[in-house]
Amino acid sequence: MSGGGLGFLGGIGLFVFGMFVMTEALKALASARMRAALARFTTTPVLGVISGAVSTALLQSSSATILTVIGFVGAGLMTFSQSVAVIFGANVGSTATGWVVALVGLKLQLGTVAMPLLFLGALLAAVGRDRRRQVGLALSGFSLIFLGLEVMQAGSGAISDLLLRTGLPSEGLVGMLVLVLTGIVITSIIQSSGAGVAIALVLLQDGSISLLQAGALVIGMDLGTTVKSILATLGGSTAMRRTAMAHVGYNLVADALAFLALPALPMIGRWTGDDATALVSFHTGFNLAGIAILLPLIVPFSRVIERLVPADSGPIPQAIDRRLLQDASAALDAARSTAEAVARLEFQRLAIALKPAASDPPSAAELLLAADDLEEFLSIIPLVETTGSTRNRHAALLHLNDHLHRLHNRASQHDRPRALVGQPLFRRPVALMRGALLRASESPMDARAAARLGRIHALLARRASHLRRSLLLWEHAGQVSPQALFDQTDGLRWLEHVANHTARIVHYSAVAAAPAPTATEAAAERTEP
């Protein structure tokens, strides 16, 4: 390959690497705000679409938005139908890169201006800390994007010669299908539809391809973004697979519409007077058309996806999807959801032990495996570039998991509750604890529930103390055997420990809920650049 061709490839590499660096920095800078906005402004499908589009356009990453949504769905903070609306919006937001390239990158030739900006960004990234370092990385990535565009433009002549020698597919039906397939392959390789659209825009501006051919490539590149989603369906969690399937379904509809409307693209070019603007308008337009068709049908669309990807069978939660580790906050949402599910099953298991029921208790072995998987997952969540509130959530979940394991061990001590159940003397404390466990297994694990369980634990501790003194007096009087004394005092101590672990689990679950930034963090965000 000639030097110009190698330069074109290098320009693509600079663009993709710049996108990666900028996106990671923006995620670190704006993740908390984006999560708060998504949680707040997804109450209706329209707001969900707008939230998804804005967050993706700002972060320049639909993957970051989708991972956050998956974490919300897994944690019960968002319904699947709400998440589908956000996914629709994320597809529109991902077209923002094309607009930046068409309106700024190709027209203003900012490669030279980007050099001092790159120096400033690299300096901040090297000597700065926390937010300053992330700002420096974002500036560096932004600069590399425009440098990559300039290098691509410089090497596009060699690519043009190559395309003229090899010959592009014709503008007929078969040729357009071949170009769509080519676009799918390009996006599958570089894993960035934004970079793919930038390549098409550079070749279009250079005259290497026609507007119609560029449109077919962009359709393929848009469809190629679903390849990652299809791969995500393999071995992923239910939330991950449903989200991926919704992404695939939406893109199939939007891109099929785009292919049917492809003959009208030259007319859009004549209307705008600029082929680059026409191409990005077409890209955004067919994504909006897909939303216009599917948004009124979002409920049946969601039901179809749920039927295609059914929930995992059985009450025991499955292993947490490790792909959520890409986003610490999304990983913590999933971990909290799993911890609550396991805790509820443990509460039910203990309630059955305090009053044997006809139903079988949850499997102890499977619950222990789920708790062990949660512990392993928590140990590998990346916390390097996270806020203090995120680290507090992580610490709370570690405490929760510790109490969960302790509660599991208590539930395995079958002889302890057996010494109390059926004894008139212990009927009231046993009934109180059993009712508290059943209520905890069904109610939200919030601060109010934690306070209520704390009061129940204190009440049981006082009653247990009185009952132990009574048992000692009865044993001294010969009314209770020494063995019964030991068994029943151990049972009372067991009941007190169960109440304590239950209260602490609910308390730490409430702490691990997504919090608002602390006053210190909010002040730091206002003062730091």
XYZ file of C-alpha atoms in Angstrom:
529
model
C 0.000 0.000 0.000
C 1.272 3.540 -0.820
C 2.263 6.091 1.777
C -0.985 7.969 1.205
C -3.018 4.835 1.853
C -1.084 4.117 5.032
C -1.641 7.728 6.084
C -5.385 7.294 5.551
C -5.347 4.218 7.813
C -3.311 6.139 10.378
C -5.878 8.931 10.278
C -8.620 6.412 11.026
C -6.555 5.141 13.944
C -6.074 8.667 15.317
C -9.806 9.382 14.977
C -10.872 6.140 16.713
C -8.307 6.546 19.489
C -9.336 10.176 19.978
C -12.987 9.118 20.255
C -12.049 6.471 22.820
C -9.959 8.830 24.978
C -12.539 11.622 24.849
C -15.450 9.295 25.609
C -13.749 7.701 28.612
C -12.874 11.139 30.012
C -16.395 12.490 29.458
C -17.857 9.417 31.138
C -15.689 10.064 34.203
C -16.623 13.756 34.232
C -20.356 13.488 33.578
C -21.342 9.966 34.611
C -23.075 11.009 37.848
C -25.035 13.789 36.154
C -25.977 11.536 33.234
C -27.211 8.809 35.588
C -29.271 11.317 37.575
C -30.799 12.706 34.378
C -31.634 9.252 33.013
C -33.205 8.221 36.309
C -35.250 11.426 36.501
C -36.276 12.108 32.915
C -37.473 8.711 31.703
C -40.996 8.801 33.104
C -42.540 8.894 29.619
C -41.357 7.341 26.327
C -40.784 10.784 24.753
C -38.658 11.943 27.693
C -36.788 8.643 27.545
C -35.937 9.215 23.883
C -34.762 12.777 24.582
C -32.687 11.667 27.582
C -31.041 8.883 25.600
C -30.268 11.181 22.666
C -28.817 13.987 24.789
C -26.710 11.753 27.030
C -25.289 9.857 24.039
C -24.537 13.068 22.128
C -22.743 14.547 25.144
C -20.747 11.417 25.994
C -20.240 10.403 22.357
C -20.955 6.814 23.365
C -24.197 4.901 22.987
C -22.543 1.990 24.846
C -22.157 4.116 28.002
C -25.834 5.070 27.885
C -26.971 1.501 27.252
C -24.812 0.082 30.077
C -26.304 2.607 32.492
C -29.799 1.646 31.366
C -29.049 -2.057 31.837
C -27.893 -1.345 35.383
C -31.089 0.617 36.081
C -33.313 -2.168 34.731
C -31.447 -4.790 36.758
C -31.784 -2.695 39.912
C -35.499 -2.060 39.368
C -34.980 1.697 38.911
C -36.369 1.590 35.376
C -38.830 -0.670 33.558
C -37.787 -2.448 30.385
C -40.238 -0.315 28.354
C -38.581 2.836 29.689
C -35.167 1.455 28.777
C -36.334 0.760 25.215
C -37.206 4.458 24.769
C -33.717 5.432 25.956
C -32.181 2.978 23.469
C -34.164 4.608 20.654
C -32.810 8.000 21.709
C -29.249 6.690 22.010
C -29.310 5.743 18.335
C -30.235 9.305 17.378
C -27.596 10.726 19.742
C -24.913 8.594 18.106
C -25.411 10.561 14.857
C -24.028 13.700 16.533
C -20.463 12.723 15.591
C -21.356 12.961 11.906
C -22.714 16.478 12.373
C -19.517 17.596 14.133
C -17.381 16.168 11.333
C -19.551 17.597 8.525
C -20.102 21.087 9.927
C -16.791 21.655 11.724
C -14.155 19.068 10.930
C -14.385 19.143 7.119
C -15.073 22.856 6.681
C -12.821 24.597 9.179
C -9.691 22.422 8.848
C -8.914 22.479 12.564
C -5.903 20.158 12.443
C -3.423 23.009 13.001
C -5.527 24.598 15.746
C -5.761 21.188 17.435
C -1.986 20.978 17.964
C -1.729 23.558 20.790
C -4.999 22.202 22.201
C -3.425 18.735 22.247
C -0.397 20.144 24.077
C -2.620 21.782 26.706
C -4.709 18.628 27.117
C -1.661 16.383 27.435
C -0.151 18.751 30.012
C -3.315 18.735 32.112
C -3.571 14.966 31.852
C 0.062 14.550 32.927
C 0.197 16.922 35.902
C -3.467 17.278 36.862
C -5.431 15.122 39.270
C -9.003 13.879 39.336
C -11.246 16.232 37.319
C -8.383 18.282 35.884
C -6.808 15.114 34.555
C -10.100 14.056 32.954
C -10.517 17.500 31.374
C -7.016 17.149 29.924
C -7.820 13.716 28.518
C -11.057 15.016 26.993
C -9.195 17.881 25.303
C -6.514 15.488 24.054
C -9.110 13.129 22.585
C -10.974 16.026 20.973
C -7.732 17.232 19.375
C -6.843 13.761 18.099
C -10.220 13.518 16.363
C -9.501 16.580 14.231
C -5.906 15.560 13.631
C -7.179 12.189 12.474
C -9.609 13.881 10.101
C -6.822 15.989 8.625
C -4.581 12.947 8.122
C -7.469 11.038 6.523
C -8.129 13.912 4.147
C -4.448 14.085 3.224
C -4.383 10.382 2.377
C -7.776 10.183 0.709
C -6.243 10.765 -2.732
C -4.490 7.396 -2.612
C -7.723 5.722 -1.527
C -9.530 7.471 -4.383
C -7.007 6.081 -6.890
C -7.412 2.612 -5.394
C -11.199 2.791 -5.633
C -10.987 3.956 -9.254
C -8.706 1.029 -10.159
C -10.713 -1.631 -8.332
C -14.121 -0.137 -9.122
C -16.940 0.450 -6.664
C -20.239 -1.399 -6.940
C -22.742 0.315 -9.218
C -25.650 2.345 -7.907
C -28.116 -0.410 -8.748
C -29.918 -2.595 -6.203
C -27.181 -5.242 -6.011
C -24.461 -2.591 -5.773
C -26.241 -0.794 -2.956
C -26.659 -4.056 -1.037
C -22.933 -4.755 -1.454
C -22.114 -1.290 -0.086
C -24.469 -1.829 2.873
C -22.628 -5.074 3.609
C -19.312 -3.219 3.298
C -20.501 -0.647 5.840
C -21.463 -3.434 8.252
C -17.989 -4.963 7.933
C -16.224 -1.611 8.467
C -18.170 -0.796 11.646
C -17.759 -4.347 12.942
C -13.983 -3.997 12.604
C -13.449 -0.503 14.024
C -16.337 -0.776 16.552
C -17.347 2.861 16.017
C -20.189 4.029 13.807
C -19.009 7.623 14.325
C -15.603 6.807 12.841
C -17.292 4.920 10.004
C -19.464 7.905 9.124
C -16.358 10.137 9.258
C -14.644 7.861 6.704
C -17.675 8.074 4.406
C -17.739 11.873 4.731
C -14.039 12.222 3.894
C -14.382 9.984 0.816
C -17.537 11.846 -0.215
C -15.859 15.241 0.061
C -12.868 13.990 -1.954
C -15.162 12.726 -4.717
C -14.072 9.102 -4.225
C -17.678 7.997 -3.776
C -21.042 9.427 -4.783
C -23.698 10.619 -2.369
C -25.819 7.555 -3.095
C -22.892 5.231 -2.434
C -22.062 7.106 0.789
C -25.689 6.729 1.898
C -25.565 2.959 1.387
C -22.317 2.770 3.375
C -23.836 4.781 6.240
C -26.878 2.470 6.347
C -24.523 -0.476 6.667
C -22.462 1.294 9.320
C -25.602 2.064 11.320
C -26.652 -1.573 11.066
C -23.124 -2.679 11.919
C -23.464 -1.218 15.411
C -25.821 -4.106 16.194
C -23.012 -6.648 15.752
C -21.715 -5.770 19.221
C -25.264 -6.094 20.555
C -25.699 -9.509 18.931
C -22.447 -10.677 20.508
C -23.689 -9.336 23.839
C -26.663 -11.708 23.665
C -24.289 -14.664 23.991
C -24.053 -15.606 27.652
C -25.234 -12.217 28.905
C -27.764 -11.449 31.612
C -31.463 -11.176 30.794
C -31.331 -7.353 30.941
C -28.272 -7.326 28.680
C -29.805 -9.712 26.124
C -33.144 -7.899 26.042
C -31.441 -4.542 25.608
C -29.288 -5.926 22.817
C -32.325 -7.453 21.097
C -34.219 -4.146 21.357
C -31.227 -2.396 19.772
C -31.159 -4.933 16.938
C -34.931 -4.694 16.376
C -34.899 -0.907 16.250
C -31.956 -0.760 13.832
C -33.515 -3.336 11.507
C -36.645 -1.186 11.218
C -34.797 2.147 10.867
C -32.230 0.829 8.369
C -34.863 -0.934 6.267
C -36.687 2.417 6.011
C -33.401 4.088 5.086
C -32.727 1.605 2.288
C -36.200 2.173 0.851
C -35.665 5.958 1.030
C -32.133 5.792 -0.427
C -33.183 6.910 -3.970
C -34.359 10.217 -2.465
C -30.881 11.036 -1.081
C -29.639 12.927 -4.201
C -32.725 15.123 -3.929
C -31.777 15.929 -0.309
C -28.306 16.822 -1.580
C -29.745 19.273 -4.107
C -31.988 20.777 -1.447
C -29.168 21.312 1.082
C -26.595 22.293 -1.531
C -23.932 20.324 0.355
C -23.438 16.564 0.089
C -21.873 16.195 3.559
C -24.824 17.951 5.220
C -27.219 15.863 3.138
C -25.536 12.628 4.286
C -25.670 13.408 8.020
C -29.238 14.713 7.636
C -30.148 11.409 6.016
C -28.433 9.492 8.850
C -30.288 11.406 11.561
C -33.520 11.405 9.545
C -33.917 7.675 9.156
C -33.164 7.152 12.862
C -35.894 9.669 13.709
C -38.235 7.883 11.292
C -37.580 4.619 13.131
C -38.543 6.295 16.393
C -41.684 7.805 14.828
C -42.838 4.316 13.839
C -41.810 2.344 16.938
C -42.432 4.841 19.760
C -46.265 4.570 19.581
C -45.781 0.778 19.568
C -43.260 0.717 22.420
C -45.395 -1.445 24.738
C -46.096 -4.247 22.212
C -42.504 -3.914 20.933
C -41.212 -4.431 24.501
C -43.493 -7.436 24.986
C -42.207 -9.034 21.795
C -38.619 -8.575 23.011
C -39.518 -10.055 26.408
C -41.031 -13.104 24.692
C -37.990 -13.503 22.455
C -35.682 -13.234 25.481
C -37.546 -14.805 28.421
C -36.418 -14.238 31.992
C -34.154 -16.811 33.587
C -36.172 -19.530 35.283
C -36.224 -19.879 39.038
C -36.072 -17.332 41.864
C -32.303 -17.587 42.402
C -30.571 -14.671 40.616
C -28.087 -15.608 37.925
C -24.426 -14.629 37.984
C -23.943 -10.892 37.368
C -22.855 -10.077 33.835
C -19.149 -9.126 33.940
C -19.608 -6.768 30.990
C -21.229 -4.319 33.396
C -17.788 -3.804 34.934
C -17.136 -1.296 32.139
C -19.175 1.185 34.195
C -18.662 1.125 37.985
C -22.059 2.715 38.721
C -23.924 0.263 36.483
C -22.010 -2.595 38.117
C -23.033 -1.358 41.574
C -26.688 -1.127 40.481
C -26.581 -4.750 39.320
C -24.782 -5.855 42.489
C -27.372 -4.155 44.702
C -30.205 -5.753 42.752
C -28.650 -9.208 43.138
C -27.922 -8.645 46.835
C -31.533 -7.644 47.482
C -32.864 -10.680 45.576
C -30.641 -13.075 47.552
C -31.499 -11.335 50.837
C -35.245 -11.619 50.200
C -34.889 -15.344 49.595
C -32.850 -15.723 52.788
C -35.570 -13.845 54.706
C -38.179 -16.251 53.318
C -36.013 -19.231 54.231
C -35.695 -18.016 57.835
C -39.419 -17.233 58.072
C -40.148 -20.839 57.075
C -37.698 -22.057 59.732
C -39.576 -20.068 62.402
C -42.885 -21.593 61.352
C -42.538 -24.607 59.074
C -44.791 -24.169 56.045
C -46.000 -26.450 53.284
C -43.779 -24.739 50.723
C -40.171 -25.762 50.331
C -37.537 -23.226 51.417
C -35.221 -21.749 48.764
C -32.166 -23.837 47.955
C -29.442 -23.076 50.511
C -26.636 -24.202 48.194
C -27.801 -21.982 45.297
C -28.223 -19.000 47.614
C -24.677 -19.448 48.882
C -23.361 -19.647 45.309
C -25.189 -16.426 44.438
C -23.761 -14.669 47.518
C -20.249 -15.934 46.687
C -20.599 -14.689 43.092
C -21.716 -11.308 44.417
C -18.659 -11.146 46.668
C -16.335 -11.943 43.757
C -18.057 -9.374 41.532
C -17.743 -6.644 44.174
C -14.035 -7.378 44.531
C -13.317 -6.645 40.842
C -15.408 -3.493 40.289
C -13.000 -0.784 39.051
C -12.975 2.215 41.405
C -9.914 4.141 40.198
C -11.774 7.005 38.488
C -14.849 7.210 40.724
C -16.376 9.718 43.134
C -16.555 9.406 46.895
C -20.268 8.578 46.740
C -19.543 5.671 44.380
C -16.915 4.313 46.752
C -19.375 4.679 49.651
C -21.921 2.626 47.703
C -19.289 -0.030 47.093
C -18.340 -0.138 50.788
C -22.015 -0.451 51.757
C -22.450 -3.419 49.433
C -19.375 -5.106 50.909
C -20.913 -4.726 54.382
C -24.250 -5.996 53.060
C -22.618 -9.054 51.553
C -20.820 -9.795 54.825
C -24.109 -9.712 56.762
C -25.700 -11.798 53.993
C -23.132 -14.555 54.492
C -23.585 -14.369 58.268
C -27.363 -14.587 57.876
C -26.932 -17.591 55.584
C -24.890 -19.326 58.272
C -27.584 -18.549 60.855
C -30.230 -20.021 58.548
C -28.184 -23.227 58.378
C -28.319 -23.668 62.186
C -31.603 -25.595 62.157
C -31.453 -26.616 65.826
C -31.544 -23.008 67.071
C -35.071 -22.040 65.930
C -36.290 -25.591 66.676
C -35.698 -24.950 70.393
C -38.047 -21.938 70.291
C -40.804 -22.812 67.820
C -43.880 -24.254 69.509
C -42.860 -23.109 73.018
C -45.532 -20.826 74.561
C -42.883 -18.761 76.353
C -41.266 -17.713 73.037
C -44.411 -17.413 70.913
C -44.443 -13.592 70.792
C -40.758 -12.937 69.941
C -40.826 -15.723 67.336
C -43.995 -14.314 65.744
C -42.515 -10.812 65.804
C -39.325 -11.924 64.032
C -41.174 -14.056 61.504
C -43.502 -11.174 60.611
C -40.538 -8.824 60.263
C -38.766 -11.281 57.934
C -41.841 -11.728 55.740
C -42.389 -7.985 55.523
C -38.709 -7.391 54.713
C -38.897 -9.968 51.923
C -41.716 -8.043 50.234
C -41.138 -4.350 51.075
C -38.671 -1.869 49.526
C -35.294 -1.903 51.252
C -35.153 1.782 52.105
C -34.171 3.868 55.120
C -37.672 3.636 56.613
C -37.628 -0.170 56.507
C -34.115 -0.199 58.000
C -35.230 2.014 60.909
C -38.248 -0.217 61.550
C -36.087 -3.343 61.618
C -33.615 -1.579 63.915
C -36.431 -0.959 66.406
C -37.531 -4.601 66.158
C -33.958 -5.747 66.822
C -33.739 -3.525 69.925
C -37.117 -4.820 71.176
C -36.091 -8.454 70.633
C -32.783 -7.855 72.417
C -34.619 -6.531 75.494
C -37.117 -9.406 75.496
C -34.356 -11.968 74.999
C -32.482 -10.548 78.005
C -35.576 -10.857 80.210
C -36.301 -14.373 78.965
C -32.723 -15.529 79.610
C -32.946 -14.336 83.210
C -36.272 -16.153 83.608
C -34.792 -19.361 82.210
C -31.870 -19.193 84.616
C -34.260 -18.841 87.577
C -36.413 -21.731 86.332
C -33.385 -23.952 85.860
C -32.226 -23.086 89.380
C -35.687 -24.068 90.641
C -35.548 -27.351 88.700
C -38.360 -26.420 86.303
C -36.067 -26.496 83.227
C -33.341 -29.029 82.479
C -29.775 -27.755 81.926
C -29.849 -28.987 78.324
C -33.121 -27.163 77.611
C -31.630 -24.063 79.241
C -28.623 -24.137 76.890
C -30.749 -24.872 73.817
C -33.264 -22.127 74.478
C -30.709 -19.445 75.446
C -28.783 -20.319 72.261
C -32.057 -20.017 70.341
C -32.743 -16.567 71.814
C -29.220 -15.439 70.949
C -29.759 -16.804 67.427
C -33.018 -14.850 67.107
C -31.262 -11.658 68.221
C -28.468 -12.161 65.669
C -30.972 -12.810 62.872
C -32.769 -9.548 63.716
C -29.468 -7.654 63.688
C -28.293 -9.094 60.343
C -31.694 -8.437 58.759
C -31.688 -4.804 59.908
C -28.106 -4.238 58.723
C -28.759 -5.800 55.312
C -31.718 -3.494 54.696
C -29.747 -0.508 56.032
C -26.764 -1.100 53.747
C -29.054 -1.713 50.769
C -30.581 1.728 51.365
C -27.094 3.273 51.601
C -26.070 1.524 48.365
C -28.967 3.076 46.453
C -27.799 5.638 43.885
C -27.207 8.789 45.979
C -27.106 12.438 45.061
C -23.615 13.991 45.137
C -22.529 15.090 48.597
C -22.168 18.789 49.381
C -18.378 18.442 49.277
C -18.470 16.737 45.867
C -20.924 19.270 44.482
C -18.692 22.134 45.656
C -15.631 20.450 44.141
C -17.455 20.044 40.830
C -18.336 23.754 40.826
C -14.821 24.965 41.585
C -12.750 22.597 39.471
C -12.584 23.112 35.689
